[in-house]
Amino acid sequence: MRIELEARGQPSVLMTWLSPVIAIALTLLFGVVMFALMGQDPINALYIYFVQPLTDAYQIQELIVIATPLILIGIGLSICFLSNNWNIGAEGQFVMGGVAGSWVALTFHGVDGWWILPLMMVAGIIGGLLWALIPAFFKARYNTSEILTSLMLTYVALQFLDFLARGPFRDPDGYNFPESKIFSPSATMPLLSDGGRMHLGAIFAVIAAIVVAIMLWRTIKGFEVKISGEAPRAARFAGFNEKGMVYFSFLLSGGLAGLAGISEVAGPIGQVLPVISPGYGFTAIIVAFLGRLNPIGVIFAGLLLALTYIGGENAQIMLQIPGDATSVFQGILLFLILACDTLVRYKIKITGFGTRKTAGGEG
Amino acid sequence: METFIAILLTIVSASTPLLLAAMGELVVERSGVLNLGIEGMMIIGAACGFAGAIMSGSVLIGFLTGIVGGAILSYFFAVLVLNFATNQVATGLALTLAGLGISGLIGKPFAGITIQREPIEFLSFVNDIPVVGPILNGIDAVAWFGFALLLAVAWFLNRTRAGLILRAVGDNPVSAHTLGYNVLRVRLYAILFGGACAGLAGAYLSIYYTPFWAREMTAGRGWIALALVVFASWLPYRLLIGAYLFGAVTILQFHAQGAQINIPQQFMASLPYLATIVVLIVISARQTGRKIHTPASLGRIFVPDR
């Protein structure tokens, strides 16, 4: 059996919408097989994974709590990936945003004032932004692979946070636990409703999605983003500044990741810990692709991936399914989205055995 | 003197997985494909290799299962980027994310078990030679295999017809296709070779280097291997220098931690990553404008027409 691709004249609109749906359906099918192999009742496991969290008011709030950082980071990454800038160090930018904002929170610990939280947010954005500036600068200056530098910086950021939580940021009265003081109320994200942990960050995520969507679809800058990714040569002829786009996309995504980081620390966590993220920066890569690199689509994708986190935890507790099943789901989902996206640009023809053509010859 | 030899030998063990994984990736990239999934294939190799070694009781079978595991994962990558023409960067990332999860599931039952690390005496007859003898003898079989493979890869790429075809496919797939070569098949073999190498590198980590299974135990080594290919400017022999440089940084960092030097341990642990960044920047600053050995079509999608 051979798979052959035949280019479509223009991208299929139908498939643009259908491909994530097909990808999700295939991922669920994969889940059936995986759970069956683990000796679980697949339907029951899938129910616990993907449906049960939605039947409980507290868990729906948790869903939004987890979706918040995924969406904030995913929006920035969409702009990066659209413009062909491969920032895969959002995890590090998230952490550095959390670090910078926490520094403000701990400096003014015990001080009361409305300005503390906004200052923390600004510090968080700057923290993430500066961390993203490093790979952007070296890409623009020397064409250094941003993929590798941004990823390596993530490992450095994780070590730095660990150092702070066990050293300078540690609560002196905390019996040597690697934790900071619990942030004072003026340095904590306001909750949006009772009976859960949903916080102000969710509003940031929605605002960011709308603002970036308008930028992308209604401004010259947005046109520039799309052209620099789709047709870099055309972008150059149009006089668009290639290096400017490197900085723009990295600073935007770094800033949003930083905002997500401090929102997480000042929100559901409430203090500095040696680890503040279960890999949101990497999962957000999947969110960006599943959301069709479209800021509004990213909101839905973020919610779906948040569901895998919560469902995964439930399955761990109720069925003793290892937490790694969640990463498998997420990885397979990205695989399948990428495969299904081929349907947007190509028709797929499957030819049988023995029809192998002799290579060579013109078209 | 004995400490010196011991440190030297640990550097060899720390460098071997980097060398193996980077060698596989070098061949893949020479064929024009960028596989960012080394980390994922390595961790799968580590999990499969460890599981294989424990279940069979044979270290050799462990290495083989690691190789097969890495190659199987790379096959999925190959189907996507070759047959479905997906974006290579994104697909490689998916491979890493999926690999980390799958390896966790495979390795779970084996957590907490250690393998009795037996010295693989390979060249015991040289033991009598002073200084050099114990070093040569202390180098394990996989490290020797790595050296041999390096020679073979260099010979293959530069001296054989198949190697020439592989490089042609990487530099200009359209011409290679027109000349009648099956671009996708060449790339498939290259990707499988890369997966096998990464799998062996991972199995070496879990079976011999640590020697136990732990989640995410590759700790970014797959990404460092990617950086090494850039460092080596796609030339096999330079990989050796790069791999040993990074191996040395890793090991010296451990010894500095042990020597109670008053530097935070987290800073020392960041050193290999910081060193990678610095090296990448220096290399790219020097190469700006004259990237001679970079495969010309690296990372580009190729869809054969009829």
XYZ file of C-alpha atoms in Angstrom:
669
model
C 0.000 0.000 0.000
C 1.322 3.414 -0.855
C 0.080 6.792 0.161
C 0.259 9.482 -2.453
C -0.449 13.143 -2.031
C -2.039 15.287 -4.671
C -1.891 19.021 -4.045
C -5.223 20.812 -3.944
C -5.593 23.987 -5.983
C -6.317 25.878 -2.812
C -6.642 24.875 0.847
C -9.900 23.109 1.604
C -12.095 25.208 3.882
C -14.130 22.176 4.899
C -11.018 20.295 5.959
C -9.693 23.290 7.894
C -12.617 22.846 10.249
C -12.952 19.107 10.004
C -9.327 18.116 10.550
C -9.157 18.860 14.306
C -12.435 16.983 14.747
C -11.084 13.949 12.909
C -7.865 14.179 14.924
C -9.768 14.210 18.219
C -11.949 11.304 17.124
C -8.892 9.252 16.144
C -7.202 10.124 19.446
C -10.230 8.794 21.321
C -10.080 5.643 19.220
C -6.436 5.337 20.143
C -7.491 5.779 23.778
C -9.859 2.820 23.487
C -6.999 0.612 22.325
C -4.584 1.955 24.943
C -6.984 1.448 27.839
C -7.952 -1.997 26.592
C -4.269 -2.942 26.514
C -3.982 -1.741 30.109
C -6.789 -4.090 31.043
C -9.318 -1.325 31.671
C -12.859 -1.060 30.407
C -12.168 1.459 27.619
C -15.565 3.118 27.610
C -15.569 3.616 31.354
C -12.001 4.959 31.262
C -12.827 7.396 28.469
C -15.913 8.504 30.368
C -13.847 9.235 33.464
C -11.238 10.977 31.337
C -13.374 13.190 29.144
C -16.943 13.391 30.434
C -17.016 13.091 34.189
C -14.996 16.278 34.863
C -17.719 18.207 33.057
C -20.438 16.949 35.392
C -19.050 18.648 38.479
C -19.137 22.425 39.122
C -15.815 22.481 40.986
C -14.081 20.525 38.272
C -15.436 22.840 35.591
C -13.761 25.716 37.428
C -10.556 23.669 37.652
C -10.817 23.134 33.921
C -10.727 26.889 33.395
C -7.897 27.275 35.930
C -5.738 24.876 33.918
C -6.890 26.187 30.539
C -5.872 29.743 31.512
C -2.079 29.309 31.220
C -2.468 26.976 28.233
C -4.507 29.573 26.338
C -2.277 32.529 27.252
C 0.844 30.668 26.116
C -0.881 29.078 23.112
C -1.932 32.460 21.707
C 1.642 33.725 21.685
C 2.959 30.493 20.223
C 0.389 30.684 17.402
C 1.868 34.006 16.317
C 5.368 32.522 16.546
C 4.528 29.424 14.525
C 2.507 31.393 11.939
C 5.520 33.604 11.302
C 7.869 30.608 11.217
C 9.602 31.390 14.499
C 9.961 28.221 16.545
C 9.796 29.305 20.141
C 9.640 26.041 22.060
C 10.964 27.527 25.297
C 7.632 28.899 26.522
C 7.989 26.712 29.609
C 11.102 28.673 30.578
C 9.447 32.010 29.829
C 6.479 30.934 31.962
C 8.833 30.126 34.838
C 10.780 33.374 34.520
C 7.532 35.349 34.480
C 6.552 33.587 37.674
C 9.955 34.330 39.180
C 9.940 38.035 38.295
C 6.393 38.557 39.560
C 7.075 36.602 42.730
C 10.071 38.776 43.417
C 7.719 41.777 43.503
C 5.239 39.893 45.692
C 7.893 38.845 48.206
C 9.588 42.268 48.227
C 6.324 43.914 49.231
C 5.169 41.060 51.432
C 2.769 42.296 54.087
C 2.350 45.665 52.377
C -1.215 46.492 51.486
C -1.952 48.285 48.238
C -3.996 47.961 45.078
C -0.869 48.549 42.983
C 0.985 45.417 44.080
C -0.878 42.934 41.877
C -0.662 45.082 38.707
C 3.048 45.594 39.381
C 3.482 41.837 39.723
C 1.729 41.294 36.405
C 3.979 43.831 34.686
C 7.047 42.225 36.260
C 5.822 38.805 35.119
C 5.367 39.988 31.544
C 8.824 41.585 31.567
C 10.374 38.441 33.034
C 8.980 36.222 30.287
C 9.703 38.791 27.637
C 13.363 39.166 28.591
C 13.837 35.403 28.652
C 12.366 35.218 25.135
C 14.544 38.117 24.034
C 17.688 35.968 24.321
C 16.840 33.436 21.581
C 15.237 36.206 19.499
C 18.354 38.374 19.653
C 20.679 35.581 18.614
C 18.356 34.428 15.858
C 18.083 37.935 14.446
C 21.793 38.671 14.850
C 23.527 35.403 13.932
C 20.713 33.153 12.721
C 21.326 30.885 15.726
C 18.716 28.104 15.898
C 15.981 29.520 18.127
C 14.596 26.024 18.628
C 17.667 24.895 20.525
C 18.470 28.113 22.390
C 14.908 28.651 23.623
C 14.677 25.032 24.752
C 18.053 25.056 26.523
C 17.018 28.233 28.336
C 14.020 26.332 29.691
C 16.325 23.941 31.528
C 18.272 26.901 32.890
C 15.065 28.624 34.043
C 13.854 25.456 35.803
C 17.159 25.222 37.684
C 17.010 28.915 38.562
C 13.514 28.569 40.039
C 14.642 25.538 42.026
C 17.564 27.563 43.362
C 15.313 30.466 44.374
C 12.694 28.285 46.038
C 15.357 26.536 48.119
C 17.471 29.665 48.662
C 16.711 33.384 48.474
C 12.917 33.041 48.165
C 12.529 30.430 50.898
C 10.387 31.337 53.876
C 12.841 31.781 56.803
C 10.128 30.591 59.191
C 9.122 27.694 56.988
C 10.969 24.854 58.789
C 13.353 24.529 55.850
C 10.634 23.514 53.416
C 11.539 24.634 49.879
C 8.666 27.086 49.745
C 8.308 30.855 49.955
C 5.935 32.665 52.268
C 2.329 32.397 51.158
C 1.600 35.588 49.204
C -0.339 38.274 51.059
C -3.929 38.905 49.908
C -2.880 42.049 48.023
C -0.501 39.888 45.967
C -3.024 37.155 45.180
C -5.222 36.879 42.110
C -8.856 37.741 42.863
C -11.172 34.772 42.419
C -13.960 35.055 39.888
C -16.521 32.995 41.762
C -17.051 31.075 44.978
C -16.575 27.379 45.280
C -13.501 27.099 43.099
C -10.134 28.491 42.143
C -11.069 30.262 38.905
C -9.209 33.582 38.945
C -8.656 36.837 37.085
C -6.164 35.152 34.737
C -9.082 33.593 32.825
C -10.219 37.116 31.871
C -6.669 37.952 30.746
C -6.716 34.881 28.526
C -9.973 35.868 26.817
C -8.856 39.490 26.370
C -5.494 38.380 24.980
C -7.226 36.055 22.515
C -9.513 38.814 21.247
C -6.761 41.439 20.996
C -4.377 39.115 19.172
C -7.178 37.885 16.892
C -7.969 41.481 15.870
C -4.268 42.144 15.349
C -3.995 39.039 13.211
C -7.036 39.563 11.004
C -7.560 43.310 10.895
C -4.147 44.953 10.882
C -1.105 45.173 8.604
C 0.975 43.609 11.368
C -1.236 40.532 11.241
C -0.835 40.347 7.475
C 2.916 40.616 7.983
C 2.829 37.709 10.471
C 1.027 35.442 8.005
C 3.087 36.439 4.965
C 6.430 36.006 6.729
C 5.491 32.428 7.500
C 3.805 31.473 4.242
C 6.011 33.282 1.778
C 9.181 34.675 3.346
C 10.477 35.880 -0.027
C 7.307 37.769 -0.770
C 7.494 39.317 2.688
C 10.996 40.532 1.936
C 9.907 42.052 -1.372
C 7.016 43.741 0.400
C 9.586 45.468 2.575
C 8.601 43.679 5.759
C 11.384 43.529 8.298
C 12.296 39.898 8.859
C 14.272 40.524 12.044
C 11.532 42.750 13.373
C 9.153 39.810 13.046
C 11.518 37.564 15.023
C 11.492 40.068 17.871
C 7.768 40.757 17.601
C 6.710 37.115 17.776
C 9.162 36.138 20.502
C 8.443 39.155 22.703
C 4.685 38.699 22.307
C 4.798 35.014 23.173
C 7.392 35.503 25.915
C 5.333 38.271 27.495
C 2.136 36.208 27.402
C 3.950 33.172 28.824
C 5.352 35.384 31.589
C 1.883 36.709 32.360
C 0.622 33.133 32.504
C 3.470 32.244 34.868
C 2.809 34.966 37.413
C -0.962 34.422 37.169
C -0.362 30.792 38.063
C 1.935 31.569 41.020
C -0.272 34.376 42.332
C -3.406 32.334 41.602
C -3.857 28.625 42.258
C -0.371 28.114 43.752
C -0.135 31.205 45.967
C 3.555 30.905 46.810
C 6.878 30.047 45.150
C 7.563 26.304 44.861
C 10.541 24.538 43.238
C 8.234 23.467 40.390
C 5.343 25.643 39.240
C 4.229 23.976 36.014
C 3.423 20.436 34.926
C 4.789 21.284 31.471
C 2.186 23.885 30.417
C 4.749 25.506 28.120
C 5.077 22.296 26.105
C 1.408 21.365 26.157
C 0.659 24.848 24.819
C 2.479 23.832 21.621
C -0.259 21.237 21.088
C -2.880 23.816 22.037
C -1.579 26.197 19.373
C -1.722 23.554 16.631
C -5.057 22.091 17.691
C -6.447 25.651 17.725
C -5.383 26.032 14.069
C -2.855 28.736 15.109
C -5.938 30.888 15.529
C -6.277 32.841 18.816
C -9.986 32.076 19.152
C -9.446 28.437 18.237
C -6.756 28.306 20.923
C -9.405 28.974 23.589
C -11.260 25.774 22.676
C -8.064 23.799 22.278
C -6.856 25.020 25.680
C -10.072 23.841 27.312
C -9.794 20.424 25.668
C -6.217 19.893 26.797
C -7.086 21.120 30.283
C -9.683 18.360 30.259
C -6.948 15.772 29.645
C -5.105 17.004 32.748
C -8.168 16.797 34.991
C -9.448 13.583 33.458
C -5.968 12.137 33.821
C -5.895 12.948 37.517
C -9.338 11.453 38.038
C -8.354 8.320 36.142
C -5.226 8.071 38.263
C -7.248 8.181 41.452
C -10.211 6.075 40.380
C -8.638 3.549 38.010
C -4.938 3.710 38.952
C -4.095 4.626 35.373
C -0.588 6.138 35.451
C -0.375 9.894 34.902
C 1.800 9.273 31.855
C -1.326 8.233 29.963
C -2.144 11.950 29.820
C 1.146 12.809 28.086
C 0.566 9.937 25.677
C -2.868 11.332 24.823
C -1.441 14.793 24.311
C 1.454 13.625 22.157
C -0.728 11.354 20.006
C -3.257 14.157 19.604
C -0.558 16.457 18.191
C 0.618 13.671 15.867
C -2.877 13.157 14.541
C -3.632 16.861 14.150
C -0.525 17.233 12.034
C -1.465 14.211 9.957
C -5.036 15.432 9.472
C -3.840 18.901 8.527
C -2.359 17.313 5.451
C -5.961 16.913 4.259
C -6.270 20.688 4.133
C -3.562 21.053 1.523
C -3.577 17.675 -0.201
C -5.889 14.969 -1.411
C -4.735 11.598 -0.239
C -4.690 8.704 -2.648
C -4.015 5.217 -1.479
C -2.744 2.910 -4.151
C -2.487 -0.820 -3.817
C 0.501 -3.115 -3.993
C 2.228 -3.627 -7.292
C 1.344 -0.252 -8.736
C 4.792 1.072 -7.983
C 5.788 3.336 -10.821
C 9.246 3.509 -12.205
C 10.835 6.607 -10.799
C 11.964 9.362 -13.076
C 10.322 11.051 -16.007
C 8.621 14.409 -15.977
C 5.460 15.236 -14.008
C 46.490 8.940 38.751
C 43.730 6.440 39.402
C 41.270 9.263 40.025
C 42.334 10.838 36.772
C 41.732 7.612 34.886
C 38.393 7.185 36.634
C 37.291 10.686 35.661
C 38.442 10.116 32.101
C 36.410 6.928 31.910
C 33.268 8.592 33.269
C 33.685 11.252 30.596
C 33.732 8.469 28.004
C 30.472 7.040 29.394
C 28.832 10.464 29.561
C 29.839 11.224 25.972
C 28.854 7.918 24.407
C 25.064 8.454 24.382
C 25.543 11.966 23.009
C 27.817 10.681 20.269
C 25.443 7.865 19.298
C 22.309 9.997 19.201
C 24.024 12.844 17.366
C 25.468 10.435 14.815
C 22.010 9.151 13.954
C 20.668 12.666 13.639
C 23.596 13.684 11.453
C 22.676 11.031 8.906
C 18.997 12.042 9.089
C 19.826 15.693 8.532
C 22.218 14.875 5.708
C 19.229 13.317 3.947
C 17.409 16.638 4.324
C 15.139 15.767 7.239
C 15.199 17.548 10.587
C 14.038 15.182 13.322
C 13.560 17.119 16.563
C 12.262 13.979 18.263
C 15.635 12.604 19.420
C 14.725 13.202 23.044
C 11.555 11.153 22.575
C 13.276 8.300 20.729
C 16.068 8.251 23.314
C 13.707 7.983 26.258
C 11.772 5.234 24.481
C 15.087 3.465 23.906
C 15.876 3.866 27.602
C 12.519 2.409 28.677
C 12.417 -0.436 26.129
C 16.082 -1.236 26.682
C 15.724 -1.407 30.428
C 12.551 -3.462 30.219
C 14.202 -5.810 27.725
C 17.303 -6.228 29.856
C 15.342 -6.973 33.027
C 12.866 -9.353 31.407
C 15.434 -11.295 29.415
C 18.220 -11.021 31.942
C 20.561 -10.164 29.111
C 22.138 -6.760 28.683
C 22.683 -7.429 24.994
C 19.000 -8.115 24.410
C 18.296 -4.936 26.365
C 20.367 -2.904 23.937
C 18.603 -4.562 21.010
C 15.122 -3.819 22.355
C 16.225 -0.220 22.920
C 17.345 0.012 19.300
C 14.084 -1.497 18.052
C 12.024 0.810 20.289
C 13.766 3.932 18.999
C 13.432 2.761 15.404
C 9.712 2.001 15.760
C 9.021 5.469 17.131
C 11.047 7.032 14.329
C 8.972 5.070 11.812
C 5.871 6.989 12.897
C 7.782 10.214 12.393
C 8.831 9.010 8.944
C 5.271 8.169 7.886
C 4.085 11.610 8.933
C 6.806 13.786 7.462
C 7.345 11.688 4.333
C 3.953 10.284 3.397
C 1.776 12.990 4.945
C 4.213 15.850 4.264
C 3.742 17.323 7.722
C 5.855 20.095 9.166
C 9.067 18.473 10.384
C 9.590 20.771 13.363
C 6.099 20.247 14.748
C 6.150 16.500 14.077
C 9.477 16.141 15.847
C 8.066 17.939 18.857
C 5.057 15.624 18.835
C 7.443 12.672 18.790
C 9.210 13.958 21.882
C 5.980 14.646 23.761
C 4.497 11.259 22.869
C 7.790 9.473 23.566
C 8.053 10.923 27.062
C 4.535 9.724 27.874
C 4.800 6.263 26.300
C 8.162 5.640 27.963
C 6.571 6.445 31.315
C 3.957 3.749 30.729
C 6.531 1.184 29.569
C 8.967 1.943 32.363
C 6.487 2.131 35.230
C 6.668 -1.544 36.283
C 10.464 -1.336 36.303
C 10.852 1.720 38.502
C 13.070 1.118 41.516
C 14.975 -1.820 40.010
C 18.689 -1.464 39.394
C 20.794 -3.496 37.042
C 23.996 -4.901 38.449
C 26.466 -2.921 36.420
C 29.095 -5.342 35.275
C 32.224 -4.000 33.706
C 32.204 -5.093 30.113
C 35.815 -6.280 29.917
C 36.631 -5.928 26.321
C 40.332 -5.590 25.852
C 41.682 -7.221 29.007
C 44.962 -8.153 27.306
C 46.023 -4.498 27.161
C 45.747 -4.123 30.917
C 49.493 -4.535 31.370
C 50.369 -1.435 29.370
C 50.878 1.404 31.874
C 48.395 4.334 31.908
C 46.901 3.635 28.484
C 46.087 0.026 29.329
C 43.563 0.608 32.117
C 41.942 3.394 30.079
C 41.563 1.282 26.964
C 40.287 -1.597 28.998
C 37.919 0.585 30.982
C 36.157 1.871 27.883
C 33.013 -0.189 27.548
C 31.851 -2.136 24.524
C 29.146 0.355 23.532
C 31.657 3.200 23.523
C 33.899 1.147 21.228
C 30.885 0.382 19.093
C 30.241 4.126 18.926
C 33.753 4.788 17.640
C 33.419 2.028 15.066
C 30.027 3.318 13.967
C 31.469 6.795 13.589
C 34.150 5.476 11.249
C 31.527 3.534 9.340
C 29.212 6.539 9.007
C 32.020 8.796 7.834
C 33.109 6.179 5.310
C 29.543 5.624 4.171
C 28.787 9.306 3.645
C 32.027 10.213 1.918
C 33.204 7.094 0.162
C 30.197 5.084 -0.969
C 27.722 5.489 -3.756
C 24.785 5.085 -1.349
C 26.229 7.859 0.805
C 26.503 10.089 -2.240
C 22.851 9.420 -3.076
C 21.858 10.217 0.511
C 23.686 13.533 0.374
C 22.181 14.320 -3.024
C 18.711 13.676 -1.619
C 19.477 16.065 1.224
C 20.859 18.789 -0.968
C 18.513 18.651 -3.906
C 15.634 16.188 -3.661
C 14.057 17.409 -6.893
C 17.154 16.571 -8.946
C 17.630 13.285 -7.134
C 14.020 12.386 -7.884
C 14.400 13.346 -11.532
C 17.481 11.158 -11.770
C 15.343 8.252 -10.650
C 16.225 7.927 -6.993
C 13.440 7.235 -4.536
C 13.826 10.268 -2.271
C 11.251 9.173 0.272
C 12.745 5.703 0.638
C 16.257 7.071 1.169
C 14.901 9.436 3.788
C 12.939 6.619 5.439
C 16.104 4.542 5.862
C 17.968 7.555 7.223
C 15.201 8.277 9.733
C 15.106 4.638 10.884
C 18.883 4.685 11.338
C 18.542 7.864 13.398
C 15.842 6.250 15.524
C 17.949 3.148 16.096
C 20.950 5.236 17.151
C 18.854 7.336 19.532
C 17.290 4.148 20.919
C 20.712 2.642 21.566
C 21.845 5.880 23.211
C 18.822 5.781 25.512
C 19.280 2.097 26.325
C 22.910 2.806 27.194
C 21.730 5.440 29.684
C 19.281 3.192 31.500
C 21.176 -0.103 31.264
C 24.742 0.990 31.796
C 25.102 4.664 32.708
C 22.695 5.158 35.611
C 21.811 2.035 35.684
C 18.128 2.225 36.526
C 14.940 3.532 34.949
C 13.565 6.944 35.883
C 11.004 9.108 34.108
C 12.503 11.779 31.859
C 15.938 10.413 32.641
C 17.355 11.621 29.320
C 17.151 15.143 30.806
C 17.591 17.049 27.559
C 20.441 14.932 26.168
C 18.482 14.455 22.955
C 18.379 18.197 22.465
C 22.076 18.510 23.212
C 22.662 15.855 20.547
C 20.774 18.061 18.090
C 22.985 20.979 19.003
C 26.041 18.764 18.488
C 25.110 18.196 14.852
C 25.134 21.956 14.328
C 28.380 22.174 16.316
C 29.937 19.555 14.041
C 28.711 21.494 10.998
C 27.320 18.158 9.703
C 30.792 16.535 9.553
C 30.976 13.152 11.347
C 34.450 13.413 12.866
C 33.729 16.741 14.493
C 30.911 15.055 16.395
C 33.550 13.257 18.410
C 35.060 16.537 19.592
C 31.651 17.969 20.405
C 30.371 14.908 22.247
C 33.488 14.688 24.398
C 33.428 18.404 25.129
C 29.876 18.110 26.439
C 30.579 14.870 28.233
C 33.482 16.588 29.992
C 31.340 19.578 31.006
C 28.719 17.231 32.470
C 31.233 15.208 34.456
C 33.349 18.123 35.697
C 30.120 19.762 36.830
C 29.435 16.683 39.008
C 32.937 16.751 40.460
C 32.696 20.463 41.192
C 29.472 19.754 43.094
C 31.216 17.005 45.029
C 34.236 19.178 45.797
C 32.065 21.517 47.866
C 32.873 24.535 45.740
C 30.670 27.348 46.934
C 28.550 27.647 43.803
C 24.846 26.753 43.904
C 24.337 23.207 42.672
C 21.559 24.408 40.349
C 24.022 26.673 38.584
C 26.376 23.774 38.021
C 23.493 21.671 36.720
C 22.674 24.431 34.210
C 26.211 24.422 32.847
C 25.769 21.835 30.067
C 22.748 23.765 28.763
C 24.487 27.129 29.034
C 27.532 25.656 27.316
C 25.280 24.417 24.498
C 23.811 27.889 24.038
C 27.230 29.548 23.994
C 28.600 27.025 21.524
C 25.588 27.413 19.228
C 25.957 31.170 19.243
C 29.699 31.051 18.546
C 29.254 28.535 15.734
C 26.438 30.457 14.087
C 28.285 33.779 14.450
C 31.280 32.248 12.660
C 29.175 30.561 10.012
C 26.959 33.488 9.086
C 27.039 33.693 5.337
C 29.071 30.563 4.667
C 27.174 27.459 5.638
C 29.003 25.048 3.423
C 28.006 21.678 4.825
C 24.441 22.427 5.847
C 22.208 20.159 3.749
C 20.605 22.565 1.315
C 17.054 21.272 1.678
C 17.164 20.623 5.448
C 13.688 20.712 6.947
C 11.900 21.341 3.637
C 8.950 19.242 2.640
C 9.342 17.186 -0.511
C 6.309 15.719 -2.257
C 7.241 13.676 -5.318
C 5.164 14.481 -8.372
C 4.175 11.833 -10.840
